[in-house]
Coordinates of N, CA and C in Angstrom, one line a residue:
X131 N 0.8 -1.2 0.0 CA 0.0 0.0 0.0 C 0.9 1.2 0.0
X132 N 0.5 2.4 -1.0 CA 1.1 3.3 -0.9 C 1.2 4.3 0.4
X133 N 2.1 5.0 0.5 CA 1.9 6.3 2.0 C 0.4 7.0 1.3
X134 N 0.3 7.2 -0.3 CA -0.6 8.2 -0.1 C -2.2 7.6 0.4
X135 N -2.2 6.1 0.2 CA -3.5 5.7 0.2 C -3.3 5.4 1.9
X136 N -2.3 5.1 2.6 CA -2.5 5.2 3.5 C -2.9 6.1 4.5
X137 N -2.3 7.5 3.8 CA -3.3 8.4 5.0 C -4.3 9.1 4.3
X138 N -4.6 8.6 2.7 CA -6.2 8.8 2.8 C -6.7 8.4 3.7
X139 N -7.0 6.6 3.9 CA -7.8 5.7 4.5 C -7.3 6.6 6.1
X140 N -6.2 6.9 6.6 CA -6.4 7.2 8.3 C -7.4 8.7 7.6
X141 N -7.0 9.7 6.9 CA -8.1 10.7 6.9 C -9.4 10.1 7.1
X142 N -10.0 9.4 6.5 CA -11.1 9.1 6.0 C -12.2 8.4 7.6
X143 N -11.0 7.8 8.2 CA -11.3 6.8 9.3 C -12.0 8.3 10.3
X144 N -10.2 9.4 10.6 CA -10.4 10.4 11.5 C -12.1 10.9 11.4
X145 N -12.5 10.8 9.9 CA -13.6 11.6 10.2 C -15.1 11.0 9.8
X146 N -14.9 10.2 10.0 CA -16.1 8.8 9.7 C -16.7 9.0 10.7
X147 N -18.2 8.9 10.8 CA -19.3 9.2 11.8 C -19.3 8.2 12.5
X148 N -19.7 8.2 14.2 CA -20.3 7.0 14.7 C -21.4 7.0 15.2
X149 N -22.2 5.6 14.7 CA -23.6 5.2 14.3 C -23.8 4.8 15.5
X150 N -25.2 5.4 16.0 CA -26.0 5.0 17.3 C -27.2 4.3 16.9
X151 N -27.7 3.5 17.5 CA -29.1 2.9 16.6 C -30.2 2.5 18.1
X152 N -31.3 3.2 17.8 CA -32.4 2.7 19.0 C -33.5 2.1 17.7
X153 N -34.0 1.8 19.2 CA -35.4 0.9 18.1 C -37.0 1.8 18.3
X154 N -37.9 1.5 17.7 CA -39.2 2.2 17.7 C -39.8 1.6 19.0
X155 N -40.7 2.1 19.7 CA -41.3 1.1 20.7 C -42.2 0.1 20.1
X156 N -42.2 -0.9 21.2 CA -42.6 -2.1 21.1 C -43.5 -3.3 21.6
X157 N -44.4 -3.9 22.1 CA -45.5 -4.2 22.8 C -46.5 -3.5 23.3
X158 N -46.4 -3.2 24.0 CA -47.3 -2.1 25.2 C -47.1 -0.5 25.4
X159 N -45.5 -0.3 24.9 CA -44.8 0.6 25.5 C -45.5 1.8 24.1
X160 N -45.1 3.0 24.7 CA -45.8 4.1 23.9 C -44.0 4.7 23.7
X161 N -43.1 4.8 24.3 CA -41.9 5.0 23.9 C -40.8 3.3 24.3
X162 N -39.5 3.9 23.7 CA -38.6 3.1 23.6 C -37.4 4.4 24.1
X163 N -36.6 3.9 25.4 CA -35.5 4.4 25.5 C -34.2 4.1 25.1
X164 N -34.3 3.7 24.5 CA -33.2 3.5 23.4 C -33.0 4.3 22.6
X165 N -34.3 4.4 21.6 CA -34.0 5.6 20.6 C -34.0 6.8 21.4
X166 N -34.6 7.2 22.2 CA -34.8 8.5 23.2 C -33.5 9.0 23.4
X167 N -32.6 8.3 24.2 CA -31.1 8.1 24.7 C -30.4 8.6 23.5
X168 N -30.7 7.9 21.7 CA -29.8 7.6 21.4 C -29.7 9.1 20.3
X169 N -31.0 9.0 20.0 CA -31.6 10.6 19.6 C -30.7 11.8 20.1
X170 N -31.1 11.4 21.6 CA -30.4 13.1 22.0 C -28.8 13.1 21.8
X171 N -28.2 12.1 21.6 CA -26.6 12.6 20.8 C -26.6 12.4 19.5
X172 N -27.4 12.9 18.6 CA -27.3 13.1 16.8 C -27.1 14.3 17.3
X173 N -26.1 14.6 16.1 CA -25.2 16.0 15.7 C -23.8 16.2 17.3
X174 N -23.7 15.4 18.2 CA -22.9 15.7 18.9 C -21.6 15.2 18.3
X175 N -20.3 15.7 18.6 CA -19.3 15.4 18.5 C -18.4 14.8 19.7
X176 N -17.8 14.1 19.7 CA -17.2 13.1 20.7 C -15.6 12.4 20.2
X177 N -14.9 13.1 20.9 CA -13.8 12.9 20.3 C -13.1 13.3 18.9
X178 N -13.8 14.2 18.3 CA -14.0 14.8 16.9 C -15.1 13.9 15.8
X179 N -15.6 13.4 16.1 CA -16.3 12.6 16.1 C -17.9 12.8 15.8
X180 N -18.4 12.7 14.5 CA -19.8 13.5 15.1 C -20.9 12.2 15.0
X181 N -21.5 11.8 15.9 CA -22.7 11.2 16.4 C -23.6 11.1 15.2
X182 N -24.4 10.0 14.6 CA -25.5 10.3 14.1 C -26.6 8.7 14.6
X183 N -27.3 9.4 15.2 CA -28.3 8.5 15.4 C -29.8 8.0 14.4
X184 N -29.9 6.7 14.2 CA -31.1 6.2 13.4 C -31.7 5.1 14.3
X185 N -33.1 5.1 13.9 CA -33.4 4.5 14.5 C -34.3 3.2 13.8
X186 N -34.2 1.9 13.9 CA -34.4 0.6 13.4 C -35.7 0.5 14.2
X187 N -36.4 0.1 13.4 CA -37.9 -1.0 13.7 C -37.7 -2.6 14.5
X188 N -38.8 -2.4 15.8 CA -38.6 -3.1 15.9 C -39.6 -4.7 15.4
X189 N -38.5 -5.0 14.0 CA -39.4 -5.8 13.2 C -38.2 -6.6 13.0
X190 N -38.4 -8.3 13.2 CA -37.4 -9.2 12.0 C -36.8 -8.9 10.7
X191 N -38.2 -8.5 10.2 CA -37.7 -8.7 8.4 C -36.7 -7.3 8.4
X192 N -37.5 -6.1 8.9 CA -36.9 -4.7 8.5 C -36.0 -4.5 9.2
X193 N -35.4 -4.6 10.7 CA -34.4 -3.7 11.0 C -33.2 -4.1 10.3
X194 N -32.9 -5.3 10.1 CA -31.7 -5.4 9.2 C -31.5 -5.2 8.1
X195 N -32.6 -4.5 7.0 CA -32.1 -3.7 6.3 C -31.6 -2.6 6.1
X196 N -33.0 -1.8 7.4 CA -32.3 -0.6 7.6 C -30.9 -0.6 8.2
X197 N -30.4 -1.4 8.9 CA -29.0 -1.2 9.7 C -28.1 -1.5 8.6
X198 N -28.2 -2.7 7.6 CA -26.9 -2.3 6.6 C -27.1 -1.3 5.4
X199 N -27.9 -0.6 5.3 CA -28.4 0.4 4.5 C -27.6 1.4 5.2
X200 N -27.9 1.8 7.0 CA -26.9 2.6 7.4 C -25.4 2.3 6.9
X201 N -25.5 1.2 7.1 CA -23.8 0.9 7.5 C -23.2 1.5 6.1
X202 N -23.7 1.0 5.0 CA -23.4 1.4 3.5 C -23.3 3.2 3.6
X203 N -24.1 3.7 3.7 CA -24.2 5.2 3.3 C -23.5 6.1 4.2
X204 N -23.2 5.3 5.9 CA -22.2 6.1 6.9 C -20.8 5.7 6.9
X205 N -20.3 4.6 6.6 CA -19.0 3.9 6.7 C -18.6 4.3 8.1
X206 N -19.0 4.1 8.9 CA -18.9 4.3 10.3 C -17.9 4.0 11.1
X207 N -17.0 5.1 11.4 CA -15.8 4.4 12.4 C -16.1 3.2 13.3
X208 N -17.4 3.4 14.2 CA -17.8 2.7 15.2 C -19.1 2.8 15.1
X209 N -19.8 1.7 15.9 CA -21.3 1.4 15.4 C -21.8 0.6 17.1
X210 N -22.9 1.8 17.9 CA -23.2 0.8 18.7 C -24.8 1.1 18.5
X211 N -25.5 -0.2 18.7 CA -26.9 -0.3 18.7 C -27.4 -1.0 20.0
X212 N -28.3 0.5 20.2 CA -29.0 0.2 22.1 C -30.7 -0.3 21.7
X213 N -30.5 -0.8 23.2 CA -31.9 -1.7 23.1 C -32.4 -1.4 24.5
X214 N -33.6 -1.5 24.3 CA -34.7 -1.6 26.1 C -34.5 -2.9 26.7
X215 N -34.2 -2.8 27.7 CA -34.2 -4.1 28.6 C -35.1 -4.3 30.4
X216 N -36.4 -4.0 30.1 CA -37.2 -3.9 31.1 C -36.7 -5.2 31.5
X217 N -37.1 -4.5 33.5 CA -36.3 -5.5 34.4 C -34.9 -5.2 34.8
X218 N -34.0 -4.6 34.0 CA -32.5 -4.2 34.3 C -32.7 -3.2 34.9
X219 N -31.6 -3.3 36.3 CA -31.7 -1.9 36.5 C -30.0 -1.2 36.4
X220 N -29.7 -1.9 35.8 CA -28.0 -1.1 34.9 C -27.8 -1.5 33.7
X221 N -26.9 -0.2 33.3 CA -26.6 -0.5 31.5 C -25.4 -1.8 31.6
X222 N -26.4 -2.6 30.5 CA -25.9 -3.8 30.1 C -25.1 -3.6 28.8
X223 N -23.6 -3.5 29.0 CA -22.6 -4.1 28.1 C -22.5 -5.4 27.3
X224 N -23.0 -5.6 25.9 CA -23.8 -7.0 25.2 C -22.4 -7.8 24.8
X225 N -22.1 -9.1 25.7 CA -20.7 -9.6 25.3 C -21.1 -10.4 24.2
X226 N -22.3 -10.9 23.9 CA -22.0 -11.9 22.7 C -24.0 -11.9 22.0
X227 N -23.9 -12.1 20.3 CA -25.0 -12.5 20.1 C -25.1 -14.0 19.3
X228 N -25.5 -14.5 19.9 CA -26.5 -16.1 19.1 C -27.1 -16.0 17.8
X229 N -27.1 -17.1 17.2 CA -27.3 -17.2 16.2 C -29.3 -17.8 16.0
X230 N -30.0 -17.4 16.9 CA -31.2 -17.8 16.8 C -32.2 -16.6 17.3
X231 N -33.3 -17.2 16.7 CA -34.4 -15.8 17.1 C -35.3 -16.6 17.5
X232 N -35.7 -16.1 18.9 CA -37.1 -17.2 19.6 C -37.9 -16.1 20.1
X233 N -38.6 -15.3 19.5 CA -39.6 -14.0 19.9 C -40.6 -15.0 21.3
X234 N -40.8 -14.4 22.1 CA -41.6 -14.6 23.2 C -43.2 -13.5 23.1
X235 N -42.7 -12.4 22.3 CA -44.0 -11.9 21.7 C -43.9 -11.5 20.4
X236 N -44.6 -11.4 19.3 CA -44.6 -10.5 18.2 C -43.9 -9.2 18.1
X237 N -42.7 -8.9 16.9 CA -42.7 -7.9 16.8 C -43.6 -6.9 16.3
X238 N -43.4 -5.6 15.2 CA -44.1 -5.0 15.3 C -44.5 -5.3 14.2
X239 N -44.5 -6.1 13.4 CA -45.2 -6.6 12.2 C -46.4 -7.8 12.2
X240 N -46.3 -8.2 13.7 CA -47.0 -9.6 13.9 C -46.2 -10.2 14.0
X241 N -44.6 -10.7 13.5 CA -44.2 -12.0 13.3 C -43.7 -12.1 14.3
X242 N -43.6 -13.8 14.6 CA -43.2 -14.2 16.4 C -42.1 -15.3 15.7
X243 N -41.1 -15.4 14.9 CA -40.6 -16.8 14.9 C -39.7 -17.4 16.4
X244 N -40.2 -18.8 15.8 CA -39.3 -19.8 16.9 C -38.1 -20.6 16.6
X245 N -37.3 -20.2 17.1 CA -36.2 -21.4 17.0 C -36.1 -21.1 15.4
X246 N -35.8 -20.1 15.2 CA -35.0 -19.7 13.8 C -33.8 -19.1 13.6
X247 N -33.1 -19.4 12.8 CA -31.7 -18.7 12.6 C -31.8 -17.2 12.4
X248 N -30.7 -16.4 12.6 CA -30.4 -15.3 12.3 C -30.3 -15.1 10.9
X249 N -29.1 -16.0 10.6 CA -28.7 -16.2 9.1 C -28.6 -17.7 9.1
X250 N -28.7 -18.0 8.4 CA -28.9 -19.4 7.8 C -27.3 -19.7 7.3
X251 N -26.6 -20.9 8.3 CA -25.4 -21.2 7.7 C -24.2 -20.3 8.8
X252 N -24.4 -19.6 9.0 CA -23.7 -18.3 10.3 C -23.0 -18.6 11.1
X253 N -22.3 -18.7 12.1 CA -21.8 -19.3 12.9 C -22.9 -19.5 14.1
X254 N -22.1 -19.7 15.2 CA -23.5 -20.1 16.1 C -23.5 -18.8 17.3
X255 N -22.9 -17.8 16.8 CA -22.7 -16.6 18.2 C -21.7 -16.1 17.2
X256 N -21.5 -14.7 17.4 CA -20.6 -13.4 17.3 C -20.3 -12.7 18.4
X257 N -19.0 -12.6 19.0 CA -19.0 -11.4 20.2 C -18.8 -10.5 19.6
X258 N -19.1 -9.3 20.7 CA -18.8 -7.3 20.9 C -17.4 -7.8 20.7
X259 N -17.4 -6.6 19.4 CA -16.0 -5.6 18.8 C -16.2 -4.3 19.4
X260 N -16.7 -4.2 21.2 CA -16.6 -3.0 21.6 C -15.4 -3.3 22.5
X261 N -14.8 -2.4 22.9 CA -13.8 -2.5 24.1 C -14.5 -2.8 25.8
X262 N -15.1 -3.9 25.9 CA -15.9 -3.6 26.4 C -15.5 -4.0 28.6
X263 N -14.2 -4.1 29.0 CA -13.6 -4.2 29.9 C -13.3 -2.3 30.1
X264 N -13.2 -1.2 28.9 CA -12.7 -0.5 29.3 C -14.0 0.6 29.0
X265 N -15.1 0.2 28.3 CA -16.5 0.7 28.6 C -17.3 0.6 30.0
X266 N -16.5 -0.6 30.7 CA -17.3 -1.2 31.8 C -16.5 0.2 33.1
X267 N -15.0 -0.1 32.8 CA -14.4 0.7 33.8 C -14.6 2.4 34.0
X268 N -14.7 2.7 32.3 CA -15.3 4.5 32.1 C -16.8 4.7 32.7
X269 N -17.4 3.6 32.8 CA -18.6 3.5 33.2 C -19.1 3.9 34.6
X270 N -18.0 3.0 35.5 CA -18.3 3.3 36.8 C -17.2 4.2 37.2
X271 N -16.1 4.6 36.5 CA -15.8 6.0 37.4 C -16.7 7.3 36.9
X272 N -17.9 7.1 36.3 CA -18.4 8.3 36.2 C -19.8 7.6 37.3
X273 N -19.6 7.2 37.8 CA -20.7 6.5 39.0 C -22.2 6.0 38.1
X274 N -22.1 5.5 37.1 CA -22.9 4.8 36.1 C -23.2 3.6 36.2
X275 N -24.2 2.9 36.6 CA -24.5 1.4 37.1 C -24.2 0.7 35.9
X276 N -23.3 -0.1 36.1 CA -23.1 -1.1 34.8 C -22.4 -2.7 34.6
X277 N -22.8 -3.1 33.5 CA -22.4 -4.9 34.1 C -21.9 -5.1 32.4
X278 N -21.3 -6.2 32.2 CA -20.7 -7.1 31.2 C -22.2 -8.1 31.0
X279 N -22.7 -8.4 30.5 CA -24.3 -9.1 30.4 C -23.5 -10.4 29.1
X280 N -24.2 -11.5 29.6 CA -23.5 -12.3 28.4 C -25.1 -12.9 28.0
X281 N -25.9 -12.3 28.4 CA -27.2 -12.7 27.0 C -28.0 -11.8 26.8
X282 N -28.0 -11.5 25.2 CA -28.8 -10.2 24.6 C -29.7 -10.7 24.6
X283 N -30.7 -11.7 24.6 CA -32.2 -12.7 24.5 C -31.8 -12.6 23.0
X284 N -32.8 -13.1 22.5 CA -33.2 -13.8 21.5 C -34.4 -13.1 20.6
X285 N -34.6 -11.9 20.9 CA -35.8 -11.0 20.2 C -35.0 -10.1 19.4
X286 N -35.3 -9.2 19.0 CA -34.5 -8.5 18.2 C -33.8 -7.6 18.1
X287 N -33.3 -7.4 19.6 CA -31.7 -6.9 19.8 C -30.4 -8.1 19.2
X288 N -30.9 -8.7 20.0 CA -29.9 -10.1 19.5 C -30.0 -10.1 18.2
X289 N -31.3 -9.9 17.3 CA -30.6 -10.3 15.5 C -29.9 -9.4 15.9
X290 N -30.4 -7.7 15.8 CA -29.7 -6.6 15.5 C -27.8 -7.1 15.5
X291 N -27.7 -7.4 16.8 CA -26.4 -7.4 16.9 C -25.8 -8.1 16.5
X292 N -26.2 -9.5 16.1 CA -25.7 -10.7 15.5 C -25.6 -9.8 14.1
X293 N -26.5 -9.6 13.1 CA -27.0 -9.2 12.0 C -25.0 -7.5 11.9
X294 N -25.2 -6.8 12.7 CA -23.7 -5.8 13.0 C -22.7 -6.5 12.7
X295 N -22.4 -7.6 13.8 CA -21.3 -8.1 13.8 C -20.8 -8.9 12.5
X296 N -22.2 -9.7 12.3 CA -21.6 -10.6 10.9 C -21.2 -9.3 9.7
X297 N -21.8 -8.6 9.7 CA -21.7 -7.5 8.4 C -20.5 -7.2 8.2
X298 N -20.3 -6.7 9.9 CA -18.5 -6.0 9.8 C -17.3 -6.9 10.1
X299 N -17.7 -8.2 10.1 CA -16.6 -9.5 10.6 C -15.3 -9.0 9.5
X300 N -15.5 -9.0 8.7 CA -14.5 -8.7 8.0 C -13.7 -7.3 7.6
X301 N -14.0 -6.5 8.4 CA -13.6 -5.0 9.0 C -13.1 -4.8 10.4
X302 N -12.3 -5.5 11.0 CA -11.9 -5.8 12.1 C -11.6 -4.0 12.9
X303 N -11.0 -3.7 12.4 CA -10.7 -2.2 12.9 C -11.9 -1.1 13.6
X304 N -13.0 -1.7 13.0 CA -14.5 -0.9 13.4 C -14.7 -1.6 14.6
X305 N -15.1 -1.0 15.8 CA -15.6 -0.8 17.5 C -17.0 -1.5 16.9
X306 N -17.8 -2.0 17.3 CA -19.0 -2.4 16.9 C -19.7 -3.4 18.1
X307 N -20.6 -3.6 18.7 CA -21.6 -4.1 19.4 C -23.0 -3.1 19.9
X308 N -23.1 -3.6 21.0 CA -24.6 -3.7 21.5 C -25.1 -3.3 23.1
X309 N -25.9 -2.7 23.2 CA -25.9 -1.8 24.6 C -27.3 -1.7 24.5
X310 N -27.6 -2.7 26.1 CA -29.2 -2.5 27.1 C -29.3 -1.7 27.7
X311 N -30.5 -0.8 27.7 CA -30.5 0.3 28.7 C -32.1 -0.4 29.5
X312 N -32.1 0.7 30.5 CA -33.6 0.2 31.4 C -34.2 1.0 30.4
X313 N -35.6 0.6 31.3 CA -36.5 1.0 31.1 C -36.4 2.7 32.0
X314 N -37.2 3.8 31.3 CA -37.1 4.7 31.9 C -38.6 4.9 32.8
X315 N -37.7 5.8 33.8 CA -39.4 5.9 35.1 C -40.6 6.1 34.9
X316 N -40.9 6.8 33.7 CA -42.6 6.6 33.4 C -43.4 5.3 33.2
X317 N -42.3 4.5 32.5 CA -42.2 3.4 31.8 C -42.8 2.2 33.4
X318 N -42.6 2.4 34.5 CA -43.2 1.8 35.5 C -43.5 2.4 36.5
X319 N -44.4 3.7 35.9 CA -45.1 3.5 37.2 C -46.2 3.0 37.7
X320 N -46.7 2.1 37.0 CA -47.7 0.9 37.4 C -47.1 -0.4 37.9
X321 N -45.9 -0.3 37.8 CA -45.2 -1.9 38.0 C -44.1 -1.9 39.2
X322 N -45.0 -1.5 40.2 CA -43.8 -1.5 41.7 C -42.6 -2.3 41.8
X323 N -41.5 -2.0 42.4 CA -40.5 -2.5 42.0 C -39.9 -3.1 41.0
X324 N -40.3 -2.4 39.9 CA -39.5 -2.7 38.3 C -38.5 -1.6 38.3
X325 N -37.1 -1.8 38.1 CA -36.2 -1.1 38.0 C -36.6 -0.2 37.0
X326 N -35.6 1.1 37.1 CA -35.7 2.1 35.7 C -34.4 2.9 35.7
X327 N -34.3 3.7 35.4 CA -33.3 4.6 34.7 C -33.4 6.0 34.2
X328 N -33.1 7.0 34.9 CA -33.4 8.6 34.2 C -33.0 8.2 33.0
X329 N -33.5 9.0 32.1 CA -33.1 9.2 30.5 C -32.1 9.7 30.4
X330 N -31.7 11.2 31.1 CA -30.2 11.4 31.6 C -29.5 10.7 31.4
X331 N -29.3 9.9 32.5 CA -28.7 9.4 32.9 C -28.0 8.0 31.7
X332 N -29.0 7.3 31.2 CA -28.8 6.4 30.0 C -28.0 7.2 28.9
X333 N -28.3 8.5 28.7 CA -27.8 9.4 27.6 C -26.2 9.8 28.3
X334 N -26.3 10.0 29.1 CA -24.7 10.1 29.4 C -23.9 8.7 29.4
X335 N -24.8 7.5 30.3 CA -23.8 6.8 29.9 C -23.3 6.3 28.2
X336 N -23.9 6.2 27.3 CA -23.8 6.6 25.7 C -22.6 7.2 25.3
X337 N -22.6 8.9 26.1 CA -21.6 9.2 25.6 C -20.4 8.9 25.8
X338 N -20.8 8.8 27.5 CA -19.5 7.3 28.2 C -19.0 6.5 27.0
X339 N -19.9 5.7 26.9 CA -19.4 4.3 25.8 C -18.7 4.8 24.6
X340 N -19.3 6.0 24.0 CA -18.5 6.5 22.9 C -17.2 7.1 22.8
X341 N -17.2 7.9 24.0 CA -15.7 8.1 24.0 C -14.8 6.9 24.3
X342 N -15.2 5.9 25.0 CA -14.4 5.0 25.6 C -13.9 3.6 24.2
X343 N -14.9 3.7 23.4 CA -14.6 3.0 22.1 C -13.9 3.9 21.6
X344 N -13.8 5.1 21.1 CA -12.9 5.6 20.3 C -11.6 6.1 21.3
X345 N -11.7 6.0 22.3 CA -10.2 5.7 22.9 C -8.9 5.2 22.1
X346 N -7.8 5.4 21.0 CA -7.4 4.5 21.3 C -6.0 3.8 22.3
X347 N -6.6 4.3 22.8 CA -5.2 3.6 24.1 C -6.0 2.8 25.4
X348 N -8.0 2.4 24.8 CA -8.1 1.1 25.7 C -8.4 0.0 25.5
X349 N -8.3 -0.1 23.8 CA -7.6 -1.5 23.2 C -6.9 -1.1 22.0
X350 N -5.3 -1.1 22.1 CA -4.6 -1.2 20.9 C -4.7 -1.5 20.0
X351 N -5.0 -1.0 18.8 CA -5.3 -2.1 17.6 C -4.4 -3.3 17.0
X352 N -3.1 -2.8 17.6 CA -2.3 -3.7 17.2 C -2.1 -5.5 17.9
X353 N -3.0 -5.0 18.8 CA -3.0 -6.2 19.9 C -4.8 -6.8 20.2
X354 N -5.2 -6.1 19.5 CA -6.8 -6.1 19.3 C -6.4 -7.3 18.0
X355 N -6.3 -8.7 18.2 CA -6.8 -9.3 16.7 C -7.4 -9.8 16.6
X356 N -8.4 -10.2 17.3 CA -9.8 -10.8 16.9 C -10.5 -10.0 16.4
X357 N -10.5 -8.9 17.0 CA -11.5 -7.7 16.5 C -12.5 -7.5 17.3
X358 N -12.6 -8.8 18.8 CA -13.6 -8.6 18.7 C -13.2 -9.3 20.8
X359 N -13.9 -8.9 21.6 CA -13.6 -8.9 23.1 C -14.4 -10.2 23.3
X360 N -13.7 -11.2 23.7 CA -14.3 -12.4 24.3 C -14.8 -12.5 25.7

């Protein structure tokens, strides 16, 4: 490779967007904190970096078009896609997604499949290409409740992320996984002791995670070679 194409491609990386992705709401719920969270950092910049958030359906067939549709027209330094996770009461760091979809309810199209692949032929799981030992630790010195989660379920966070990772398997250099947030407090106040989460508060930790991915001095790339945090 020539010097010049090489610091095209570092230009090109410096100033590559990173992709936030929430979902629409879903069952019962009249909002989704996900997209809410993920919304309020479009147009921020973060490490020179500017934020653009979209938001995916929460549908089988559609969100993974829309997310490689994103991925094509942003070329995205880094790519994390948040999800609701009623019942949590800390942001969940997503270490790995499966290769199966077992809906326990309908998404928003009606469709409920069981015991179906992601992709057909796929491997059987993909882990986070986020840094995600040094997301955990930026996490709690900003006093941010947060955990390493080793199952995204099986509904359509898990395609989402399964559906990310396989895309970019072969782009190793791109930060890429998956982030549960609670439910936010309106979201239960009928449901006594169901954990929740200011919106704030979900939205800062976000930018947490984003600077801490484009860190690079909290995984090396040169020592990063899976691509991907087991």
């Amino acid at each position: 490779m020539t010097q010049a194409r090489r610091t095209a491609m570092a230009h090109a990386q410096s100033t590559s967007p990173v992709l936030l992705t929430g979902f629409d709401p879903f069952g019962d719920e009249t909002i989704n904190p996900s997209w809410e969270a993920a919304r309020a950092l479009h147009g921020a910049r973060i490490a020179g970096h500017r934020v653009i958030a979209r938001q995916l359906p929460t549908s089988f067939a559609r969100a993974p078009r829309v997310l490689r549709a994103a991925l094509r027209e942003l070329n995205p330094v880094s790519v994390i896609c948040v999800g609701q996770a009623g019942g949590r009461a800390q942001i969940s760091l997503e270490r790995v997604a499966i290769n199966v979809c077992a809906a326990r309810i309908p998404d928003n199209d009606g469709a409920q499949p069981h015991e179906q692949p992601v992709i057909a032929g796929g491997p059987d799981a993909h882990f986070s290409c986020l840094p995600l030992q040094a997301c955990l630790s930026a996490l709690h010195a900003a006093a941010i409740p947060a955990e390493i989660s080793n199952s995204a379920g099986t509904y359509v966070c898990n395609q989402v992320m399964y559906v990310l990772l396989h895309a970019l398997r072969a782009r190793r250099a791109i930060h890429a996984g998956f982030v549960h947030i609670p439910f936010v407090p309106a979201q239960v106040l009928e449901h006594r002791g169901t954990p929740s989460m200011a919106l704030e508060h979900s939205v800062a930790a976000l930018r947490v995670i984003v600077a801490a991915t484009l860190d690079p001095s909290a995984v090396p790339r040169s020592t990063h070679v899976s691509g991907c945090e087991h």
